[in-house]
Short mmCIF file of C-alpha atoms in Angstrom, two decimals:
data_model
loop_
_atom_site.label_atom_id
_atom_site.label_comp_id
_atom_site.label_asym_id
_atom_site.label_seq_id
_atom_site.Cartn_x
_atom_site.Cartn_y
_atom_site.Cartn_z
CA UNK A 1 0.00 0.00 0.00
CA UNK A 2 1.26 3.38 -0.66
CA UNK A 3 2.41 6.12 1.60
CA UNK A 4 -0.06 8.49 0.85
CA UNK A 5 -3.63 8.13 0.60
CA UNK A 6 -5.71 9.63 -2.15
CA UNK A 7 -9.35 11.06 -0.93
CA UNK A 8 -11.57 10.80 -4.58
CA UNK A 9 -14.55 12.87 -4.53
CA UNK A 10 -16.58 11.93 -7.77
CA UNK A 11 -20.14 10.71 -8.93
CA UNK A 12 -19.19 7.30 -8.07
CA UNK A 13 -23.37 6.14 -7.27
CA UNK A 14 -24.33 7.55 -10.56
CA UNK A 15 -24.94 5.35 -13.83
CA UNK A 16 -24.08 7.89 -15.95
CA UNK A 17 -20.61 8.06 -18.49
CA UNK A 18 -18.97 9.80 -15.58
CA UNK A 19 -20.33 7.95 -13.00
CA UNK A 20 -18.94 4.54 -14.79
CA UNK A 21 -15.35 6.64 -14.91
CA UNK A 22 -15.13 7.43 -11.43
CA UNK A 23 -15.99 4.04 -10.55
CA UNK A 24 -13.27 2.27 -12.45
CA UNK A 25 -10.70 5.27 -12.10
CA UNK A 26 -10.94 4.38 -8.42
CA UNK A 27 -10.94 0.31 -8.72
CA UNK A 28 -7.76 1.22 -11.05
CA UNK A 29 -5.87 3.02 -8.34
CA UNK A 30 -6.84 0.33 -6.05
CA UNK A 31 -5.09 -2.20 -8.13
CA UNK A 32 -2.07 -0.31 -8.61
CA UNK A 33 -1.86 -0.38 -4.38
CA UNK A 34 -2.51 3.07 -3.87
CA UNK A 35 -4.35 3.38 -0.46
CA UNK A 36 -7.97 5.39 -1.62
CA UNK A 37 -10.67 6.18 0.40
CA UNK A 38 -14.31 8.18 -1.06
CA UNK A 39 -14.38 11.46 0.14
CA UNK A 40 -16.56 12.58 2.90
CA UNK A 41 -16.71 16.05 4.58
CA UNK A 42 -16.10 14.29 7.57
CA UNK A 43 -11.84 14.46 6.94
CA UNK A 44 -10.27 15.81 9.71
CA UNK A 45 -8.69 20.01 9.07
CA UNK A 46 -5.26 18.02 9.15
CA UNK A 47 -3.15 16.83 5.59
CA UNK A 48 -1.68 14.24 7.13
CA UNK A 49 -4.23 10.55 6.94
CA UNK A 50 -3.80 7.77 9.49
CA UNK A 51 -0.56 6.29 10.36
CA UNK A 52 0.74 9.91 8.93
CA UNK A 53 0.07 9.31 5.15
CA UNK A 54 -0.03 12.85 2.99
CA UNK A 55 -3.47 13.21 2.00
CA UNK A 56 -4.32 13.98 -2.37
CA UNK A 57 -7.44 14.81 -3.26
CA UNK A 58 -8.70 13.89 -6.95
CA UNK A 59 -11.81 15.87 -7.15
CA UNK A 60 -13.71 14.42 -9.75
CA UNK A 61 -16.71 17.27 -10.21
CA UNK A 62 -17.12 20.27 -12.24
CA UNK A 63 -14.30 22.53 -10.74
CA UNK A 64 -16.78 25.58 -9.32
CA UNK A 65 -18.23 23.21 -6.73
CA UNK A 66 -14.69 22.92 -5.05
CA UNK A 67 -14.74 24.83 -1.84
CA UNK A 68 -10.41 25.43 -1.94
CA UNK A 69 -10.41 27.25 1.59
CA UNK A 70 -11.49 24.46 3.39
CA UNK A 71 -10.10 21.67 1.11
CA UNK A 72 -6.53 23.23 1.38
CA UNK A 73 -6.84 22.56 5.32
CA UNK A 74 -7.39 18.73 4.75
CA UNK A 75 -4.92 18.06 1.42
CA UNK A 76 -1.79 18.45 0.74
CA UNK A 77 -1.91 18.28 -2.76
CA UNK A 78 -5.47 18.91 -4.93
CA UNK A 79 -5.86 17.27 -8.46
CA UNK A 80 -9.25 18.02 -10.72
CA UNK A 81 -10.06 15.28 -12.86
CA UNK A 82 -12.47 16.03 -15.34
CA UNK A 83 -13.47 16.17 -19.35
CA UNK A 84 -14.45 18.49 -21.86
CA UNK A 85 -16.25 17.73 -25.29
CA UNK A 86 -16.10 21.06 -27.05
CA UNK A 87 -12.86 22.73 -28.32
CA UNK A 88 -12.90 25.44 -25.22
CA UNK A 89 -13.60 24.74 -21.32
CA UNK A 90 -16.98 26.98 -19.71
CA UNK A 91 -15.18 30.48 -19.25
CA UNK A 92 -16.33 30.57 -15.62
CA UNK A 93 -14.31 27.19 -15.16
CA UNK A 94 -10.59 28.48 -16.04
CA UNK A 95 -9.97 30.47 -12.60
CA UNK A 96 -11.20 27.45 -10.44
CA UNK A 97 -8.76 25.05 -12.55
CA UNK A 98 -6.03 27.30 -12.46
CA UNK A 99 -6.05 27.03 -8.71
CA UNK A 100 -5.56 23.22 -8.76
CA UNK A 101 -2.31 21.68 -8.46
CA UNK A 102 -2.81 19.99 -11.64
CA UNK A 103 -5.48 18.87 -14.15
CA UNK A 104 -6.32 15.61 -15.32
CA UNK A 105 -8.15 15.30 -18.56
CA UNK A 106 -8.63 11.50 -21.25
CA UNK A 107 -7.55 12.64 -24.28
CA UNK A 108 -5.31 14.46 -26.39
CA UNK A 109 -8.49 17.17 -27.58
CA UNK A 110 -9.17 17.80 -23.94
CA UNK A 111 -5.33 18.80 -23.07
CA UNK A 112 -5.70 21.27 -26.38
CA UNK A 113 -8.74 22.56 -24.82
CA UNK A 114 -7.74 23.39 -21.81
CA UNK A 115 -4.19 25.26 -23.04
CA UNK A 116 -6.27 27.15 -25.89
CA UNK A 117 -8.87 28.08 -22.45
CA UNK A 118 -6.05 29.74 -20.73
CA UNK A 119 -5.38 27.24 -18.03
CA UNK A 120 -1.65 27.19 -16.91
CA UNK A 121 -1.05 24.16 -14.14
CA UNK A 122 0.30 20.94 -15.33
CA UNK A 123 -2.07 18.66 -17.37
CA UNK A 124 -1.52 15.02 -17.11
CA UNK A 125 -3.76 13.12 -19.91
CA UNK A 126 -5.03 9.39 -18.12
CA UNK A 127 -7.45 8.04 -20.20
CA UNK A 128 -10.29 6.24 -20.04
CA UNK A 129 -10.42 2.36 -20.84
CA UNK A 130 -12.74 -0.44 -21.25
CA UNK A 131 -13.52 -4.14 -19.40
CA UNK A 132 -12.79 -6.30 -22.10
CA UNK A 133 -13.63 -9.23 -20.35
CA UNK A 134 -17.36 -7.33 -19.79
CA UNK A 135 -17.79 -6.44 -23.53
CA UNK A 136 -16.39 -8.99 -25.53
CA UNK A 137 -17.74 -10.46 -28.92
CA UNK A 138 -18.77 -13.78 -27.63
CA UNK A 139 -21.75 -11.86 -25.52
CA UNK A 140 -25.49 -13.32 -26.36
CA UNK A 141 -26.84 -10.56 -29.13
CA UNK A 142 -30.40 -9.04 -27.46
CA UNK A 143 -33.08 -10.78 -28.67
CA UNK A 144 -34.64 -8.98 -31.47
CA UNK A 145 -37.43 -10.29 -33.35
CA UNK A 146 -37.08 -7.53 -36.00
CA UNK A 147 -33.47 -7.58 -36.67
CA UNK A 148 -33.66 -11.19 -38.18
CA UNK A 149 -32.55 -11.05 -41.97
CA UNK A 150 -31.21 -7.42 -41.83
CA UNK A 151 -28.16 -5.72 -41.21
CA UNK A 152 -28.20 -3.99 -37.84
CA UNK A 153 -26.75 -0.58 -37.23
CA UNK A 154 -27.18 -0.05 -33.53
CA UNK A 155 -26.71 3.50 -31.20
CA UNK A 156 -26.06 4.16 -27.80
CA UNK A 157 -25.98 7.83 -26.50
CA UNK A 158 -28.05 9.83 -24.21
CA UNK A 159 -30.75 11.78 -26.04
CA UNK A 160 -29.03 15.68 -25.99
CA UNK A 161 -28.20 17.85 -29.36
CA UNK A 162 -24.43 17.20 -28.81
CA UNK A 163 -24.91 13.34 -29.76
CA UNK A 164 -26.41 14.60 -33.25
CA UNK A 165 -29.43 12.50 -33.11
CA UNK A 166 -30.68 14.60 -36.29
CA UNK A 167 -28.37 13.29 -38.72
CA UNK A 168 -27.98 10.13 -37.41
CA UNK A 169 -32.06 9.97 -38.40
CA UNK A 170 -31.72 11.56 -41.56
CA UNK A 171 -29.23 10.22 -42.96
CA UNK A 172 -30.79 6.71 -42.09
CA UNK A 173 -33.83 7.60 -43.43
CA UNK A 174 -32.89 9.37 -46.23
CA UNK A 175 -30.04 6.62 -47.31
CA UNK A 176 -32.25 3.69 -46.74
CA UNK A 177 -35.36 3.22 -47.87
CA UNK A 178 -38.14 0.47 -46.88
CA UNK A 179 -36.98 -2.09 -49.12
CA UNK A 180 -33.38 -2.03 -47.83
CA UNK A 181 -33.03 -5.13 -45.22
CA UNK A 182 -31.35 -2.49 -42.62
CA UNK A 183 -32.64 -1.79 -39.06
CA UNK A 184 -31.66 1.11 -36.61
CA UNK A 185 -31.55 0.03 -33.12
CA UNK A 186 -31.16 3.20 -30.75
CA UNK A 187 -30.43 2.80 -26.67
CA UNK A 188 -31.04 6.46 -25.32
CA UNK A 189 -32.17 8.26 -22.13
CA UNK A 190 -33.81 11.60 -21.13
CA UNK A 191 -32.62 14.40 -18.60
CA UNK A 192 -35.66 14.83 -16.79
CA UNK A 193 -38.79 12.44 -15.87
CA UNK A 194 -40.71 13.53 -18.95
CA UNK A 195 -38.41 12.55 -21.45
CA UNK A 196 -39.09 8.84 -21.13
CA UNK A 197 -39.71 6.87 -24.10
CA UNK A 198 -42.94 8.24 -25.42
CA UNK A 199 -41.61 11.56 -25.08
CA UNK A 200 -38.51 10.79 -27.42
CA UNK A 201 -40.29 8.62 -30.08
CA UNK A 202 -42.62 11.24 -30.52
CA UNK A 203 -39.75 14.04 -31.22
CA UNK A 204 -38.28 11.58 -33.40
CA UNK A 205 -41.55 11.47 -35.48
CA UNK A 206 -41.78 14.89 -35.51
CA UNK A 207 -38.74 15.62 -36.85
CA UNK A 208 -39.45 12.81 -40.03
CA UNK A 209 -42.25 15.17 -40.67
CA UNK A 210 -40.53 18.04 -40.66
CA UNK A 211 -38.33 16.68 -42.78
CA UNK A 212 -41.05 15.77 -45.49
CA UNK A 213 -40.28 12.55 -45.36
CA UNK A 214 -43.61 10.57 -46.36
CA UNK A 215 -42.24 7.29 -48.03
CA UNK A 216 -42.08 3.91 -46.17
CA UNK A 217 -38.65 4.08 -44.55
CA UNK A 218 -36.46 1.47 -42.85
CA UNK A 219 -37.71 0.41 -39.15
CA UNK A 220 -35.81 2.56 -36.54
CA UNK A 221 -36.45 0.62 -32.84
CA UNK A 222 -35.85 3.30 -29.94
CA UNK A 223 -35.26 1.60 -26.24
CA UNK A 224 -35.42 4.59 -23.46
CA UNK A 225 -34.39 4.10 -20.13
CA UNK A 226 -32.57 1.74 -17.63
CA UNK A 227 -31.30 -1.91 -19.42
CA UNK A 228 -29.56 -4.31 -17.74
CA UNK A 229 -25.90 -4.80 -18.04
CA UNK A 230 -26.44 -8.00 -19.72
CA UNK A 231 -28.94 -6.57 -22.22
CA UNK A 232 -26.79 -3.24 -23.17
CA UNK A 233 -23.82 -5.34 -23.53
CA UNK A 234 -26.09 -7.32 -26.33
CA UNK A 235 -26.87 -4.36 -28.10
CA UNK A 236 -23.27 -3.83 -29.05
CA UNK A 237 -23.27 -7.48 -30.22
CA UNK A 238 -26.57 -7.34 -32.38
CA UNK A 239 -24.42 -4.56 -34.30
CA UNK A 240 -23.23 -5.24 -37.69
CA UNK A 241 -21.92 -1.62 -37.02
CA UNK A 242 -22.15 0.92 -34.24
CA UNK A 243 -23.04 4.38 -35.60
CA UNK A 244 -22.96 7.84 -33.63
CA UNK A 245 -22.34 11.04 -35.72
CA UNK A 246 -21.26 13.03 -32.82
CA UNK A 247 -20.29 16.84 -32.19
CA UNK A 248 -18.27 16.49 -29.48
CA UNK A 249 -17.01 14.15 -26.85
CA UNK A 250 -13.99 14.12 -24.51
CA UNK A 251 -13.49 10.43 -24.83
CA UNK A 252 -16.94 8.54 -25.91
CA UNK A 253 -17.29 5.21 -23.93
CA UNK A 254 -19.84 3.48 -26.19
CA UNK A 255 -16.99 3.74 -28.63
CA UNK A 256 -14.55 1.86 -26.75
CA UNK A 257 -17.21 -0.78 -25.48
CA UNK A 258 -18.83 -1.58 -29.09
CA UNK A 259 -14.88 -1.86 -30.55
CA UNK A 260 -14.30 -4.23 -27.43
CA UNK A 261 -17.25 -6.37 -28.58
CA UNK A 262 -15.89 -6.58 -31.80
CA UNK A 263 -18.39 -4.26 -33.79
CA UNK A 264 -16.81 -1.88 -35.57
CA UNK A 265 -17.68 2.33 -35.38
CA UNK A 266 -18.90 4.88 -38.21
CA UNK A 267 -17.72 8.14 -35.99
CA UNK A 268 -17.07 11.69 -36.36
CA UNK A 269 -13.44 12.04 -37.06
CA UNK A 270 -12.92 14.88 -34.23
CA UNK A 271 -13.13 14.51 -30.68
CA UNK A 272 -11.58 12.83 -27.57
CA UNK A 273 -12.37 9.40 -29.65
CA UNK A 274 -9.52 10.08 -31.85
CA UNK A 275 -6.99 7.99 -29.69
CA UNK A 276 -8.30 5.02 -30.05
CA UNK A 277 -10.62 5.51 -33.40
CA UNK A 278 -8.46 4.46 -36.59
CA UNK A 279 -9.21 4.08 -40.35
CA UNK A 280 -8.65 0.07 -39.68
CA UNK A 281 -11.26 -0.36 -36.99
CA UNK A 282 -13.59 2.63 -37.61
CA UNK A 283 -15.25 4.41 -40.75
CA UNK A 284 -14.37 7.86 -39.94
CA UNK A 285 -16.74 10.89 -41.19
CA UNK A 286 -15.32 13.99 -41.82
CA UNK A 287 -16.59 16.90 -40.61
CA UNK A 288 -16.75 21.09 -40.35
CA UNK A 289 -15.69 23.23 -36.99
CA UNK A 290 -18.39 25.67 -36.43
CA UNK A 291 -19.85 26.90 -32.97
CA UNK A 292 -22.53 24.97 -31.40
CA UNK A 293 -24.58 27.94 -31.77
CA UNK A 294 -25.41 27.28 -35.48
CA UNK A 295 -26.71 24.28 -35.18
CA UNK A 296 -28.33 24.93 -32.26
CA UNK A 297 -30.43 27.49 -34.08
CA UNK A 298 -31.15 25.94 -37.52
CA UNK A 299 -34.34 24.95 -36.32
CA UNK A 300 -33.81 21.19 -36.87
CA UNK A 301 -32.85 20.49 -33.08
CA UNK A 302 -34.97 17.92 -31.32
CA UNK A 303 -33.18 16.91 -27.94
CA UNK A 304 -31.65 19.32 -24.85
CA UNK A 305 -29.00 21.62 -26.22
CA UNK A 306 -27.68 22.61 -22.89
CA UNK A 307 -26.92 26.16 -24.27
CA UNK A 308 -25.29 26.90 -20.53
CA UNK A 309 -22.57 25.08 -21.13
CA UNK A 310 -21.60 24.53 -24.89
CA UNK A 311 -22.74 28.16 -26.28
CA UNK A 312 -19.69 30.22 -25.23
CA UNK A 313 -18.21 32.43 -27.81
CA UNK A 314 -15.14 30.67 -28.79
CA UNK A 315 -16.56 27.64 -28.10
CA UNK A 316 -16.57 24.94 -31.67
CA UNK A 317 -17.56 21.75 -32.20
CA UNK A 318 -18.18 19.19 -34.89
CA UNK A 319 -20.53 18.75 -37.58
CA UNK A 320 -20.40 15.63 -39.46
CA UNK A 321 -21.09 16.03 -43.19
CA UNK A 322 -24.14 14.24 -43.98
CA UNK A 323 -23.10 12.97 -46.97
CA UNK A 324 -20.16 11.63 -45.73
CA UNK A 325 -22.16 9.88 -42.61
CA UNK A 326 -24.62 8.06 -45.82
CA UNK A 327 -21.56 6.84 -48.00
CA UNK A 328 -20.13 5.65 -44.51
CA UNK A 329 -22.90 4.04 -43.57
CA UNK A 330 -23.87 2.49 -46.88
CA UNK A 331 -20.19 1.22 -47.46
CA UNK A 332 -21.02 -0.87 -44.02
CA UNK A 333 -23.72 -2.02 -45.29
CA UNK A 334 -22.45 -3.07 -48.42
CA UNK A 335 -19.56 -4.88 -47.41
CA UNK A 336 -20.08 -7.15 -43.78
CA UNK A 337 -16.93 -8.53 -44.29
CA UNK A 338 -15.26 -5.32 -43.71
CA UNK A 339 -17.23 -4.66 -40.95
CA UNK A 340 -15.89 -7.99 -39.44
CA UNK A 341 -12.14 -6.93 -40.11
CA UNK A 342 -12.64 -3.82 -38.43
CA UNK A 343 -14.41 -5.26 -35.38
CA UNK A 344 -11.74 -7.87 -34.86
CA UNK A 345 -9.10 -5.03 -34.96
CA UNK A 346 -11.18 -2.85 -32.79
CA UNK A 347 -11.21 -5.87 -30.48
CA UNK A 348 -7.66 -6.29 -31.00
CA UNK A 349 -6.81 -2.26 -30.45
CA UNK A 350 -9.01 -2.23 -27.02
CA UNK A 351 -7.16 -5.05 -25.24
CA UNK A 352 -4.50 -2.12 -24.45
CA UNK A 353 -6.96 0.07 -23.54
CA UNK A 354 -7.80 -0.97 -20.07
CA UNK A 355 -8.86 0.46 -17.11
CA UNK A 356 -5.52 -0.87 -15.30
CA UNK A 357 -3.55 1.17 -17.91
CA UNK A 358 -5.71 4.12 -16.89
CA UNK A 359 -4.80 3.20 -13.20
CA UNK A 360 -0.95 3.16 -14.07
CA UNK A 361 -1.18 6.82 -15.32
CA UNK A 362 -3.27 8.65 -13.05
CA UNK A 363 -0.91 6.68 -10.57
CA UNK A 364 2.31 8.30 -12.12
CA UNK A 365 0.45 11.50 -12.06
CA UNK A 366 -0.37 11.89 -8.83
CA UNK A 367 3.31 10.94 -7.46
CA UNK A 368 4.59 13.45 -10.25
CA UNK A 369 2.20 16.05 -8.45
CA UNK A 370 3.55 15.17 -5.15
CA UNK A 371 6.91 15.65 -5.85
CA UNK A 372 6.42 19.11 -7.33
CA UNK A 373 7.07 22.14 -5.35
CA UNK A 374 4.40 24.14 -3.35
#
């Protein structure tokens, strides 16, 4: 066990992306014999842990909740861990992380971020990884009554304008028509209570209207809510090919869990997901910079834009080029056998992407951190 104990204060009861991060970050640590303990408010004012240990905080949580008067009584060193999926961090964020001893971020994007936001402390990129003995291309496929006969592209994001769930639509519906043996299975969730599966079936019709689309299209099967583990790691399986047209992400963990189970991705070319996405497991789409704002506006949005925290001046983002996302996704269609090289070498490419490698480096951070200077 180490000689200093790390306190981690992060969403680890949460089911969310970040909630599954904080959980494994910590489990990673843990393996790597470094002595961690959740935080709790309950620390003593002292920096020094039982048996004498120096005390680091990780404080995984957006960086204005940080309370640094009382946390400097209790730590000797503070680290923010945290992600970003636009090309700028929140404006009202850079003072707070420039107070931090240093700033850990998952990918290459987010450390460009945060130097082109104006944040000046030491930035330490530990990324993300992926149980490959959880998702794994052996796992039972959901059962599916409709997807028998056709080739299955299958989605997994949470139901918000920065996942693009307009062209991922459109360009389905527009590229496929009902006579094409294709089926779109989408896993999604809501932000509030209300935006339960009615609720988001019922945009997504609207939006075909608005479109004008009238003709008989390919079936598009939307699951809302909570699955079980062993039923969202058979989505990824069903998958001839996972597709998610994104704007933004700092890493993208249904990325590096469909690639694990051996199904390959048709991705935005931009973004956190660029470490580990490659022209030999991936069909990459390319894309324009523009500010979120524009699309935001364009009257075609149908899911929570969180304008409070991507709509900064400065701030860009990606958007895919539709026709680029239909040749991508018709080339996958066209050619399974491709789709099964690239799976096997996304499976292949994610075996060094675990969360024990993510352990190693946050590991090498933190003692990097405590040997620098006050």
């Amino acid at each position: 066990m180490t000689s200093y104990q790390v306190v981690w204060k992060g969403p680890v009861q949460r089911s969310s992306g970040l909630g599954i991060a904080s959980r494994a970050y910590v489990q990673a640590l843990r393996r790597q014999g470094v002595d961690v303990v959740l935080g709790s408010s309950e620390l003593p004012a002292s920096r020094k842990g039982k048996g004498g240990k120096r005390r680091i905080l990780i404080f995984h949580h957006v960086p204005t909740k940080i309370n640094f008067a009382e946390e400097r009584k209790r730590f000797d060193r503070i680290i923010l861990n945290t992600v970003w999926e636009t090309s700028r961090f929140p404006k009202r964020w850079v003072p707070y992380m420039n107070k931090f001893d240093a700033v850990c971020v998952p990918s290459h994007q987010n450390r460009k971020a945060l130097r082109d936001s104006g944040v000046k402390r030491p930035i330490f990129i530990v990324p993300h990884g992926v149980d490959t003995a959880r998702f794994k291309p052996d796992n039972r496929k959901m059962p599916l009554r409709e997807a028998k006969g056709r080739f299955v592209f299958v989605s997994v994001f949470g139901f918000q304008h920065r996942k693009n769930p307009e062209a991922l639509l459109r360009a389905y519906w527009e590229e496929f028509s009902a006579a094409d043996p294709v089926l779109l299975l989408i896993k999604t969730n809501g932000y509030a209570a209300y935006e339960n599966q009615t609720w988001i079936r019922a945009a997504i019709q609207r939006y075909k209207a608005k479109l004008g689309i009238r003709k008989a299209t390919a079936p598009v099967i939307v699951l809302a809510g909570k699955l079980s583990p062993d039923r969202l790691k058979g989505i990824y399986t069903r998958g001839k090919a996972f597709v998610l047209p994104t704007r933004g992400e700092g890493v993208g963990l249904p990325f590096l869990e469909s690639l694990a189970s051996g199904t390959p991705v048709i991705a935005t070319g931009w973004g956190g997901q660029m470490d580990f996405l490659t022209g030999k497991n991936s069909f990459l789409v390319s894309y324009r910079l523009q500010s979120p704002t524009v699309s935001m506006k364009n009257g075609h949005s149908i899911s929570r834009q969180f304008r409070h925290l991507f709509a900064e001046q400065g701030q860009l983002w990606a958007e895919p080029n539709l026709g680029a996302l239909k040749k991508q996704m018709r080339t996958a269609y066209k050619h399974p056998q491709l789709c099964r090289e690239k799976g096997r070498q996304g499976r292949l490419d994610m075996r060094k992407h675990s969360w024990s490698r993510a352990g190693i480096a946050l590991k090498k951070a933190v003692e990097q951190v405590m040997r620098s200077a006050n």
